[in-house]
Amino acid sequence: MVGEAKVRREGLDLYSEKLMMLAFGGGKSGIGEGGVKIVGLVITEWKDIPMELLLRIVSLVDDRTMIMASGVCSGWRDAICSGLTHLCLSWCKNNMNNLVLSLAPKFTKLQTLVLRQDKPQLEDNAVETIASHCHDLQDLDLSKSFKLSDLSLNALAHGFPNLTKLNISGCTAFSDVSLEYLTEFCRKLKILNLCGCVKGATDRALQAIGRNCSQLQSLNLGWCENVGDVGVRSLAYGCPDLRTLDLCGCVCITGIFKIGGEFYHFTRSSYIIASSKWIF
């Protein structure tokens, strides 16, 4: 145990050295005998770096290094946790779920969180933890989270009232009932990616989006084969600001609709950008 603690400490020291090099430049650590002198301040140890400077430094490194830096000391942890607003964990190829469970209670000021995965790792308990602690979140990417169930959508509904961008593409287990429930609480959504959400993206879900998400500007429904004319019509009436709609692979779309002054024939390969209010 002592040996492991020593190795961990040495690792943290290396990360602090790396951060100091970024802060002060040069090939050696910025702290030497007598410390580093900044106007009105002398830093004798890396733990003495002011919060404002520390946040500036960690903004220059990748998220993995930033997470390591938060373990250097309690001061660094508190500063980073209180100042971090954007985090991407897509680099984590294993144990992402445990990492989220560990970090979410600390990084409560997050506004953007990217959890895109190459292989499914996230489980409902991780999303529930995020929803319990990160109430300022506005942008969330859960794409390819094949293990998630409706429990996650229900947690999102109660945890993120200010959510404006949500990517749940490839989340095949979500139902239209839970997606409908989500829209009743997350009414500020502007960008929504439902590509491949075959069970979730149905006419019922689109009718709910039309009722509740009037600020929606972009919607991806690629390969959602249960979407039909009724759902698209609901979007047209309920989402006047909608500018981008992807209907690629929506095989049930059959109608000819009038958007602005133009007629559009929606087919399974349709992708449109509408610049004016939809008119039928």
C-alpha positions as a Python dict, from the first residue, in 0.01 Angstrom:
ca = {
    (1, 'M'): (0, 0, 0),
    (2, 'V'): (282, 240, 83),
    (3, 'G'): (444, 167, -251),
    (4, 'E'): (118, 230, -438),
    (5, 'A'): (66, 559, -256),
    (6, 'K'): (419, 666, -345),
    (7, 'V'): (365, 587, -712),
    (8, 'R'): (36, 775, -714),
    (9, 'R'): (199, 1074, -547),
    (10, 'E'): (480, 1075, -799),
    (11, 'G'): (221, 1065, -1078),
    (12, 'L'): (41, 1365, -935),
    (13, 'D'): (370, 1549, -903),
    (14, 'L'): (440, 1485, -1271),
    (15, 'Y'): (100, 1628, -1364),
    (16, 'S'): (157, 1935, -1150),
    (17, 'E'): (497, 1981, -1316),
    (18, 'K'): (332, 1960, -1657),
    (19, 'L'): (77, 2223, -1560),
    (20, 'M'): (343, 2455, -1425),
    (21, 'M'): (541, 2423, -1749),
    (22, 'L'): (233, 2532, -1939),
    (23, 'A'): (183, 2821, -1702),
    (24, 'F'): (533, 2963, -1709),
    (25, 'G'): (689, 2820, -2026),
    (26, 'G'): (1032, 2674, -2073),
    (27, 'G'): (1161, 2320, -2053),
    (28, 'K'): (1177, 2307, -1675),
    (29, 'S'): (929, 2348, -1400),
    (30, 'G'): (839, 2707, -1324),
    (31, 'I'): (916, 2663, -957),
    (32, 'G'): (1272, 2675, -843),
    (33, 'E'): (1461, 2808, -544),
    (34, 'G'): (1287, 3114, -412),
    (35, 'G'): (969, 3029, -601),
    (36, 'V'): (809, 3188, -906),
    (37, 'K'): (744, 3558, -891),
    (38, 'I'): (423, 3704, -1031),
    (39, 'V'): (326, 4065, -978),
    (40, 'G'): (260, 4098, -607),
    (41, 'L'): (289, 3723, -547),
    (42, 'V'): (553, 3456, -491),
    (43, 'I'): (461, 3089, -552),
    (44, 'T'): (686, 2852, -361),
    (45, 'E'): (486, 2534, -427),
    (46, 'W'): (244, 2426, -699),
    (47, 'K'): (-38, 2407, -446),
    (48, 'D'): (-7, 2783, -388),
    (49, 'I'): (-122, 2875, -741),
    (50, 'P'): (-420, 3117, -723),
    (51, 'M'): (-755, 2980, -842),
    (52, 'E'): (-780, 3215, -1140),
    (53, 'L'): (-437, 3113, -1268),
    (54, 'L'): (-502, 2746, -1205),
    (55, 'L'): (-825, 2752, -1407),
    (56, 'R'): (-641, 2927, -1688),
    (57, 'I'): (-374, 2656, -1684),
    (58, 'V'): (-614, 2360, -1684),
    (59, 'S'): (-801, 2515, -1976),
    (60, 'L'): (-487, 2448, -2183),
    (61, 'V'): (-468, 2074, -2114),
    (62, 'D'): (-683, 1777, -2211),
    (63, 'D'): (-963, 1652, -1989),
    (64, 'R'): (-768, 1350, -1870),
    (65, 'T'): (-488, 1574, -1738),
    (66, 'M'): (-742, 1807, -1582),
    (67, 'I'): (-900, 1519, -1390),
    (68, 'M'): (-559, 1413, -1264),
    (69, 'A'): (-486, 1772, -1162),
    (70, 'S'): (-800, 1777, -948),
    (71, 'G'): (-639, 1506, -733),
    (72, 'V'): (-318, 1696, -658),
    (73, 'C'): (-452, 1859, -342),
    (74, 'S'): (-777, 1977, -189),
    (75, 'G'): (-720, 2333, -308),
    (76, 'W'): (-680, 2225, -670),
    (77, 'R'): (-978, 1992, -640),
    (78, 'D'): (-1205, 2266, -505),
    (79, 'A'): (-1090, 2519, -766),
    (80, 'I'): (-1130, 2285, -1063),
    (81, 'C'): (-1461, 2142, -945),
    (82, 'S'): (-1611, 2487, -893),
    (83, 'G'): (-1480, 2633, -1218),
    (84, 'L'): (-1517, 2349, -1469),
    (85, 'T'): (-1810, 2392, -1708),
    (86, 'H'): (-1717, 2167, -2004),
    (87, 'L'): (-1608, 1803, -1984),
    (88, 'C'): (-1557, 1526, -2240),
    (89, 'L'): (-1498, 1166, -2129),
    (90, 'S'): (-1511, 1004, -2472),
    (91, 'W'): (-1141, 920, -2439),
    (92, 'C'): (-1227, 673, -2161),
    (93, 'K'): (-1245, 333, -2331),
    (94, 'N'): (-1303, 132, -2013),
    (95, 'N'): (-1482, 195, -1684),
    (96, 'M'): (-1653, 516, -1800),
    (97, 'N'): (-1949, 433, -1582),
    (98, 'N'): (-1739, 423, -1264),
    (99, 'L'): (-1558, 741, -1368),
    (100, 'V'): (-1888, 925, -1408),
    (101, 'L'): (-2011, 797, -1072),
    (102, 'S'): (-1694, 937, -914),
    (103, 'L'): (-1682, 1273, -1093),
    (104, 'A'): (-2046, 1382, -1119),
    (105, 'P'): (-2088, 1464, -747),
    (106, 'K'): (-1777, 1685, -766),
    (107, 'F'): (-1824, 1867, -1099),
    (108, 'T'): (-2159, 2022, -1019),
    (109, 'K'): (-2112, 2332, -1237),
    (110, 'L'): (-2094, 2146, -1566),
    (111, 'Q'): (-2284, 2296, -1857),
    (112, 'T'): (-2156, 2065, -2131),
    (113, 'L'): (-2089, 1693, -2089),
    (114, 'V'): (-1986, 1458, -2370),
    (115, 'L'): (-2011, 1085, -2297),
    (116, 'R'): (-2004, 942, -2648),
    (117, 'Q'): (-1881, 581, -2651),
    (118, 'D'): (-1727, 343, -2902),
    (119, 'K'): (-1860, 50, -2701),
    (120, 'P'): (-2149, 65, -2452),
    (121, 'Q'): (-2032, 144, -2100),
    (122, 'L'): (-2279, 383, -1940),
    (123, 'E'): (-2556, 246, -1723),
    (124, 'D'): (-2864, 406, -1573),
    (125, 'N'): (-2702, 467, -1234),
    (126, 'A'): (-2443, 696, -1394),
    (127, 'V'): (-2706, 909, -1568),
    (128, 'E'): (-2911, 923, -1249),
    (129, 'T'): (-2602, 1047, -1062),
    (130, 'I'): (-2542, 1317, -1322),
    (131, 'A'): (-2904, 1426, -1300),
    (132, 'S'): (-2882, 1444, -921),
    (133, 'H'): (-2580, 1675, -912),
    (134, 'C'): (-2531, 1863, -1240),
    (135, 'H'): (-2844, 2076, -1262),
    (136, 'D'): (-2676, 2349, -1473),
    (137, 'L'): (-2622, 2111, -1764),
    (138, 'Q'): (-2733, 2252, -2100),
    (139, 'D'): (-2557, 2024, -2350),
    (140, 'L'): (-2547, 1644, -2304),
    (141, 'D'): (-2417, 1377, -2543),
    (142, 'L'): (-2515, 1019, -2456),
    (143, 'S'): (-2484, 880, -2808),
    (144, 'K'): (-2432, 505, -2849),
    (145, 'S'): (-2534, 436, -2490),
    (146, 'F'): (-2697, 105, -2573),
    (147, 'K'): (-2724, -3, -2209),
    (148, 'L'): (-2944, 286, -2100),
    (149, 'S'): (-3314, 233, -2034),
    (150, 'D'): (-3613, 459, -1977),
    (151, 'L'): (-3488, 516, -1623),
    (152, 'S'): (-3221, 744, -1769),
    (153, 'L'): (-3470, 956, -1964),
    (154, 'N'): (-3686, 992, -1656),
    (155, 'A'): (-3380, 1108, -1460),
    (156, 'L'): (-3293, 1361, -1732),
    (157, 'A'): (-3645, 1498, -1723),
    (158, 'H'): (-3619, 1586, -1354),
    (159, 'G'): (-3253, 1684, -1344),
    (160, 'F'): (-3201, 1922, -1637),
    (161, 'P'): (-3468, 2191, -1674),
    (162, 'N'): (-3229, 2412, -1877),
    (163, 'L'): (-3120, 2147, -2127),
    (164, 'T'): (-3095, 2296, -2478),
    (165, 'K'): (-2897, 2029, -2665),
    (166, 'L'): (-2938, 1652, -2629),
    (167, 'N'): (-2781, 1373, -2834),
    (168, 'I'): (-2922, 1026, -2764),
    (169, 'S'): (-2857, 884, -3109),
    (170, 'G'): (-2820, 509, -3109),
    (171, 'C'): (-2996, 468, -2773),
    (172, 'T'): (-3225, 196, -2900),
    (173, 'A'): (-3389, 103, -2569),
    (174, 'F'): (-3568, 432, -2506),
    (175, 'S'): (-3946, 423, -2552),
    (176, 'D'): (-4173, 689, -2694),
    (177, 'V'): (-4352, 710, -2358),
    (178, 'S'): (-4033, 819, -2182),
    (179, 'L'): (-3939, 1055, -2464),
    (180, 'E'): (-4280, 1214, -2433),
    (181, 'Y'): (-4225, 1246, -2058),
    (182, 'L'): (-3886, 1410, -2115),
    (183, 'T'): (-4034, 1681, -2337),
    (184, 'E'): (-4279, 1780, -2066),
    (185, 'F'): (-3989, 1894, -1847),
    (186, 'C'): (-3711, 1986, -2092),
    (187, 'R'): (-3900, 2252, -2282),
    (188, 'K'): (-3595, 2459, -2377),
    (189, 'L'): (-3453, 2202, -2619),
    (190, 'K'): (-3317, 2356, -2939),
    (191, 'I'): (-3109, 2070, -3080),
    (192, 'L'): (-3221, 1709, -3048),
    (193, 'N'): (-3057, 1404, -3208),
    (194, 'L'): (-3275, 1091, -3212),
    (195, 'C'): (-3101, 914, -3498),
    (196, 'G'): (-3152, 539, -3464),
    (197, 'C'): (-3393, 567, -3170),
    (198, 'V'): (-3639, 332, -3337),
    (199, 'K'): (-3856, 266, -3032),
    (200, 'G'): (-3846, 621, -2900),
    (201, 'A'): (-3898, 828, -3213),
    (202, 'T'): (-4261, 762, -3311),
    (203, 'D'): (-4551, 983, -3408),
    (204, 'R'): (-4655, 988, -3043),
    (205, 'A'): (-4313, 1124, -2941),
    (206, 'L'): (-4313, 1382, -3222),
    (207, 'Q'): (-4657, 1502, -3121),
    (208, 'A'): (-4518, 1557, -2770),
    (209, 'I'): (-4220, 1745, -2911),
    (210, 'G'): (-4458, 1962, -3112),
    (211, 'R'): (-4661, 2040, -2799),
    (212, 'N'): (-4374, 2105, -2560),
    (213, 'C'): (-4059, 2208, -2749),
    (214, 'S'): (-4154, 2524, -2936),
    (215, 'Q'): (-3791, 2648, -2937),
    (216, 'L'): (-3660, 2345, -3129),
    (217, 'Q'): (-3431, 2440, -3418),
    (218, 'S'): (-3270, 2112, -3525),
    (219, 'L'): (-3400, 1754, -3514),
    (220, 'N'): (-3233, 1437, -3642),
    (221, 'L'): (-3475, 1149, -3702),
    (222, 'G'): (-3246, 945, -3925),
    (223, 'W'): (-3348, 577, -3956),
    (224, 'C'): (-3644, 618, -3723),
    (225, 'E'): (-3874, 397, -3923),
    (226, 'N'): (-4179, 451, -3702),
    (227, 'V'): (-4203, 822, -3785),
    (228, 'G'): (-4496, 906, -4015),
    (229, 'D'): (-4679, 1200, -4165),
    (230, 'V'): (-4874, 1265, -3843),
    (231, 'G'): (-4555, 1318, -3647),
    (232, 'V'): (-4397, 1546, -3907),
    (233, 'R'): (-4714, 1753, -3926),
    (234, 'S'): (-4707, 1796, -3547),
    (235, 'L'): (-4353, 1932, -3573),
    (236, 'A'): (-4462, 2176, -3839),
    (237, 'Y'): (-4739, 2320, -3625),
    (238, 'G'): (-4558, 2314, -3292),
    (239, 'C'): (-4196, 2404, -3380),
    (240, 'P'): (-4199, 2729, -3582),
    (241, 'D'): (-3823, 2781, -3537),
    (242, 'L'): (-3728, 2439, -3676),
    (243, 'R'): (-3462, 2488, -3942),
    (244, 'T'): (-3300, 2149, -3985),
    (245, 'L'): (-3479, 1816, -4003),
    (246, 'D'): (-3316, 1485, -4099),
    (247, 'L'): (-3564, 1223, -4217),
    (248, 'C'): (-3317, 989, -4383),
    (249, 'G'): (-3449, 633, -4365),
    (250, 'C'): (-3795, 730, -4236),
    (251, 'V'): (-3978, 487, -4463),
    (252, 'C'): (-4330, 577, -4343),
    (253, 'I'): (-4313, 937, -4463),
    (254, 'T'): (-4539, 968, -4768),
    (255, 'G'): (-4685, 1320, -4773),
    (256, 'I'): (-4623, 1629, -4981),
    (257, 'F'): (-4599, 1932, -4756),
    (258, 'K'): (-4575, 2304, -4822),
    (259, 'I'): (-4297, 2486, -4639),
    (260, 'G'): (-4287, 2860, -4694),
    (261, 'G'): (-4364, 2904, -5062),
    (262, 'E'): (-4222, 2570, -5171),
    (263, 'F'): (-4363, 2219, -5191),
    (264, 'Y'): (-4152, 1934, -5053),
    (265, 'H'): (-4202, 1566, -5109),
    (266, 'F'): (-4074, 1381, -4805),
    (267, 'T'): (-3924, 1043, -4879),
    (268, 'R'): (-3704, 798, -4692),
    (269, 'S'): (-3394, 995, -4798),
    (270, 'S'): (-3520, 1344, -4720),
    (271, 'Y'): (-3303, 1601, -4550),
    (272, 'I'): (-3430, 1957, -4545),
    (273, 'I'): (-3334, 2296, -4416),
    (274, 'A'): (-3635, 2522, -4379),
    (275, 'S'): (-3571, 2895, -4359),
    (276, 'S'): (-3926, 3004, -4283),
    (277, 'K'): (-4228, 2889, -4086),
    (278, 'W'): (-4384, 2566, -4201),
    (279, 'I'): (-4720, 2612, -4377),
    (280, 'F'): (-4974, 2345, -4473),
}
